[in-house]
Coordinates of C-alpha atoms in Angstrom, one line a residue:
M1292 CA 73.4 159.0 75.7
K1293 CA 71.1 157.0 78.0
M1294 CA 69.0 154.5 76.1
Q1295 CA 65.9 155.6 78.0
L1296 CA 66.0 158.8 75.9
I1297 CA 65.7 157.1 72.5
D1298 CA 62.8 158.4 70.3
G1299 CA 63.7 156.7 67.0
L1300 CA 65.6 153.8 65.5
I1301 CA 67.4 154.6 62.2
F1302 CA 68.8 151.5 60.4
D1303 CA 71.5 150.9 57.9
L1304 CA 70.4 148.4 55.3
D1305 CA 73.1 146.1 53.8
G1306 CA 74.8 144.1 56.6
T1307 CA 72.3 145.3 59.1
L1308 CA 68.8 144.3 57.9
W1309 CA 69.7 142.1 55.0
D1310 CA 72.4 140.7 52.7
A1311 CA 71.7 141.3 49.0
S1312 CA 75.3 140.7 47.9
S1313 CA 74.3 137.8 45.6
A1314 CA 71.8 139.8 43.6
C1315 CA 74.1 142.8 43.5
S1316 CA 77.1 140.8 42.3
Q1317 CA 75.0 139.3 39.5
A1318 CA 73.9 142.8 38.5
W1319 CA 77.5 144.1 38.4
N1320 CA 78.7 141.1 36.4
A1321 CA 75.8 141.3 33.9
A1322 CA 76.6 145.0 33.3
F1323 CA 80.4 144.2 32.9
R1324 CA 79.6 141.5 30.3
Q1325 CA 77.1 143.6 28.4
L1326 CA 79.6 146.4 28.0
G1327 CA 82.5 144.1 27.1
H1328 CA 84.5 144.3 30.3
E1329 CA 84.9 140.6 30.6
S1330 CA 88.0 140.9 32.8
C1331 CA 85.9 142.6 35.5
R1332 CA 84.0 140.6 38.0
F1333 CA 82.7 141.3 41.5
D1334 CA 82.0 138.3 43.8
E1335 CA 79.9 138.4 46.9
P1336 CA 82.8 139.0 49.3
T1337 CA 83.8 142.0 47.2
I1338 CA 80.3 143.4 47.3
R1339 CA 80.2 143.0 51.1
S1340 CA 83.6 144.7 51.4
F1341 CA 82.4 147.9 49.9
S1342 CA 78.9 147.8 51.4
G1343 CA 78.2 151.3 52.8
M1344 CA 80.4 153.1 50.4
R1345 CA 78.8 155.7 48.1
I1346 CA 78.8 154.6 44.4
E1347 CA 81.4 157.3 43.6
S1348 CA 83.8 155.8 46.1
I1349 CA 83.2 152.3 44.6
F1350 CA 84.3 153.5 41.2
N1351 CA 87.3 155.4 42.6
H1352 CA 88.6 152.5 44.6
H1353 CA 87.7 149.5 42.4
L1354 CA 87.1 150.8 38.8
S1355 CA 89.5 153.7 38.4
F1356 CA 91.1 152.1 35.4
L1357 CA 88.0 152.8 33.4
T1358 CA 87.7 156.1 31.5
A1359 CA 85.2 158.7 32.8
E1360 CA 83.0 157.9 29.8
A1361 CA 83.2 154.2 30.5
Q1362 CA 82.4 154.7 34.2
H1363 CA 79.3 156.8 33.3
E1364 CA 78.1 154.1 30.9
L1365 CA 78.7 151.3 33.4
L1366 CA 76.9 153.2 36.2
A1367 CA 73.9 153.9 34.0
L1368 CA 73.6 150.2 33.0
Y1369 CA 74.3 148.9 36.6
K1370 CA 71.4 151.0 37.9
I1371 CA 69.1 149.2 35.5
K1372 CA 70.6 145.8 36.3
E1373 CA 70.4 146.3 40.0
M1374 CA 66.7 147.1 39.9
E1375 CA 66.1 144.0 37.7
F1376 CA 68.1 141.5 39.9
L1377 CA 66.8 142.9 43.2
H1378 CA 63.3 142.7 42.0
Q1379 CA 63.8 139.1 40.9
Y1380 CA 66.0 137.8 43.7
G1381 CA 65.9 140.3 46.5
G1382 CA 68.2 139.6 49.5
R1383 CA 68.4 137.4 52.6
L1384 CA 67.0 139.0 55.8
Y1385 CA 69.1 138.5 58.8
P1386 CA 67.7 136.1 61.4
Q1387 CA 64.6 137.4 63.3
V1388 CA 64.6 140.8 61.5
K1389 CA 61.1 140.1 60.1
E1390 CA 59.8 138.9 63.5
I1391 CA 61.4 141.6 65.7
L1392 CA 60.9 144.8 63.6
P1393 CA 57.1 144.7 64.4
V1394 CA 57.9 144.4 68.1
L1395 CA 60.2 147.4 67.9
K1396 CA 57.6 149.4 65.9
K1397 CA 55.3 149.2 68.9
H1398 CA 57.8 151.2 70.9
Y1399 CA 59.7 153.4 68.5
P1400 CA 59.3 154.9 65.0
L1401 CA 61.6 153.1 62.5
F1402 CA 63.7 154.6 59.7
I1403 CA 66.3 153.6 57.1
V1404 CA 69.3 155.6 55.9
S1405 CA 71.6 153.9 53.4
N1406 CA 74.3 154.9 50.9
C1407 CA 72.5 153.0 48.2
L1408 CA 71.2 153.9 44.7
S1409 CA 67.7 155.3 44.2
G1410 CA 65.1 152.6 44.3
Y1411 CA 67.2 150.2 46.5
I1412 CA 65.4 150.8 49.8
E1413 CA 62.1 150.7 47.9
N1414 CA 63.0 147.3 46.6
F1415 CA 64.0 146.1 50.1
V1416 CA 60.7 147.1 51.7
S1417 CA 58.7 145.7 48.8
F1418 CA 60.5 142.4 48.6
S1419 CA 60.5 141.9 52.4
G1420 CA 56.8 143.1 52.8
L1421 CA 57.9 145.5 55.5
E1422 CA 56.7 148.7 54.0
A1423 CA 54.2 149.5 56.8
L1424 CA 56.9 149.4 59.5
F1425 CA 59.1 152.3 58.3
T1426 CA 58.1 155.9 58.9
D1427 CA 60.6 157.4 56.6
F1428 CA 63.9 156.6 54.7
E1429 CA 66.6 158.3 52.8
S1430 CA 69.5 157.3 50.5
S1431 CA 72.4 159.0 48.8
G1432 CA 70.9 158.0 45.5
N1433 CA 67.8 160.0 46.2
S1434 CA 69.3 163.0 48.0
G1435 CA 72.8 163.1 46.5
L1436 CA 74.1 163.6 50.0
P1437 CA 76.5 161.5 52.2
K1438 CA 75.1 159.3 55.0
A1439 CA 75.7 161.8 57.8
E1440 CA 73.7 164.4 56.1
N1441 CA 70.9 161.9 55.3
I1442 CA 70.7 160.9 59.0
R1443 CA 70.3 164.6 59.8
L1444 CA 67.6 165.0 57.2
V1445 CA 65.6 162.1 58.6
R1446 CA 66.1 163.4 62.1
E1447 CA 64.9 166.9 61.2
R1448 CA 62.0 165.8 59.0
N1449 CA 60.6 163.6 61.8
G1450 CA 61.4 165.8 64.8
L1451 CA 63.7 163.3 66.4
Q1452 CA 65.6 164.5 69.5
H1453 CA 67.5 161.3 70.5
P1454 CA 67.6 158.7 67.7
V1455 CA 70.2 156.0 67.4
Y1456 CA 71.8 154.7 64.2
I1457 CA 72.2 151.0 63.9
G1458 CA 74.8 149.9 61.3
D1459 CA 77.6 147.4 60.7
T1460 CA 80.6 149.4 59.4
K1461 CA 83.2 151.9 60.4
W1462 CA 81.6 154.2 57.8
D1463 CA 78.3 153.9 59.6
Q1464 CA 79.9 154.7 62.9
D1465 CA 81.6 157.8 61.4
A1466 CA 78.4 159.0 59.8
A1467 CA 76.5 158.6 63.1
Q1468 CA 79.1 160.6 65.0
K1469 CA 79.1 163.3 62.4
A1470 CA 75.3 163.5 62.6
G1471 CA 75.5 163.7 66.4
V1472 CA 73.5 160.5 67.0
T1473 CA 74.4 157.4 69.1
F1474 CA 75.8 154.5 67.2
V1475 CA 74.8 150.8 67.8
Y1476 CA 77.2 148.3 66.1
A1477 CA 75.6 145.4 64.3
A1478 CA 78.6 143.1 64.8
Y1479 CA 76.9 140.2 62.9
G1480 CA 77.1 142.2 59.6
F1481 CA 79.7 142.9 57.0
G1482 CA 82.0 145.4 58.8
D1483 CA 84.6 145.4 61.5
V1484 CA 84.2 148.2 64.0
K1485 CA 87.1 148.3 66.5
S1486 CA 85.2 149.9 69.4
S1487 CA 81.6 150.7 70.1
E1488 CA 79.8 151.3 73.4
W1489 CA 76.7 149.5 72.1
Q1490 CA 77.0 146.2 70.2
L1491 CA 74.7 143.6 68.8
S1492 CA 75.8 140.0 68.3
G1493 CA 72.5 139.3 66.6
F1494 CA 69.4 141.4 65.6
D1495 CA 67.5 140.0 68.6
D1496 CA 69.9 141.7 71.0
L1497 CA 67.9 144.9 70.4
L1498 CA 65.2 143.5 72.6
N1499 CA 67.6 143.5 75.5
L1500 CA 69.4 146.8 74.7
L1501 CA 66.4 149.0 74.2
P1502 CA 64.2 150.1 77.2
G1503 CA 60.5 149.5 77.4
I1504 CA 60.4 146.3 75.5
A1505 CA 59.3 143.0 77.0
P1506 CA 62.3 140.6 77.3
A1507 CA 60.4 137.7 75.8
R1508 CA 61.7 137.0 72.3
P1509 CA 59.5 136.2 69.4
V1510 CA 59.2 132.5 68.5
V1511 CA 61.0 131.8 65.3

């Protein structure tokens, strides 16, 4: 697809707009401790490694030794802990995200689609103060659907003909392809995508990639 046709920018969240692995690892470990699973621990690299996975896949790949009842109990507690720790600590925005998003907003409507729990995107926009910049968002926690379907939902709800999806993992790339939208690889993030036509070494590369935007970069 020619970049001149773009009518919307849909962003992944973790590894693309911010890194909240510290708060999330603390939330997981607090839930483990409270439920007596002292031998379980997720550090920040582990959190980054499964960023983009739906919560069901995280349990299947990393916590399959727990009984179904224990998994259900852990998930219920983790949802509470995640909200608490994100509200208190938030995450680290990638360089120039806060400065460049308002520039992009002048030219394109902005959206978020993430495989996160309900309330996670809401915590992001509240913590970052970026609520006014995003037209719409969707998560697997809210819809119960995989990322490709959520990209389609946002596309249909907002009448987008040629959006792009900007993400940092192979799962993001696969979801974009299934949804029939162009993928832009955020190579500075958590993932490792082997091949992508469009690639960002930093968030500010969007200013050069997208048409109709003045090449002058914001002063940081």
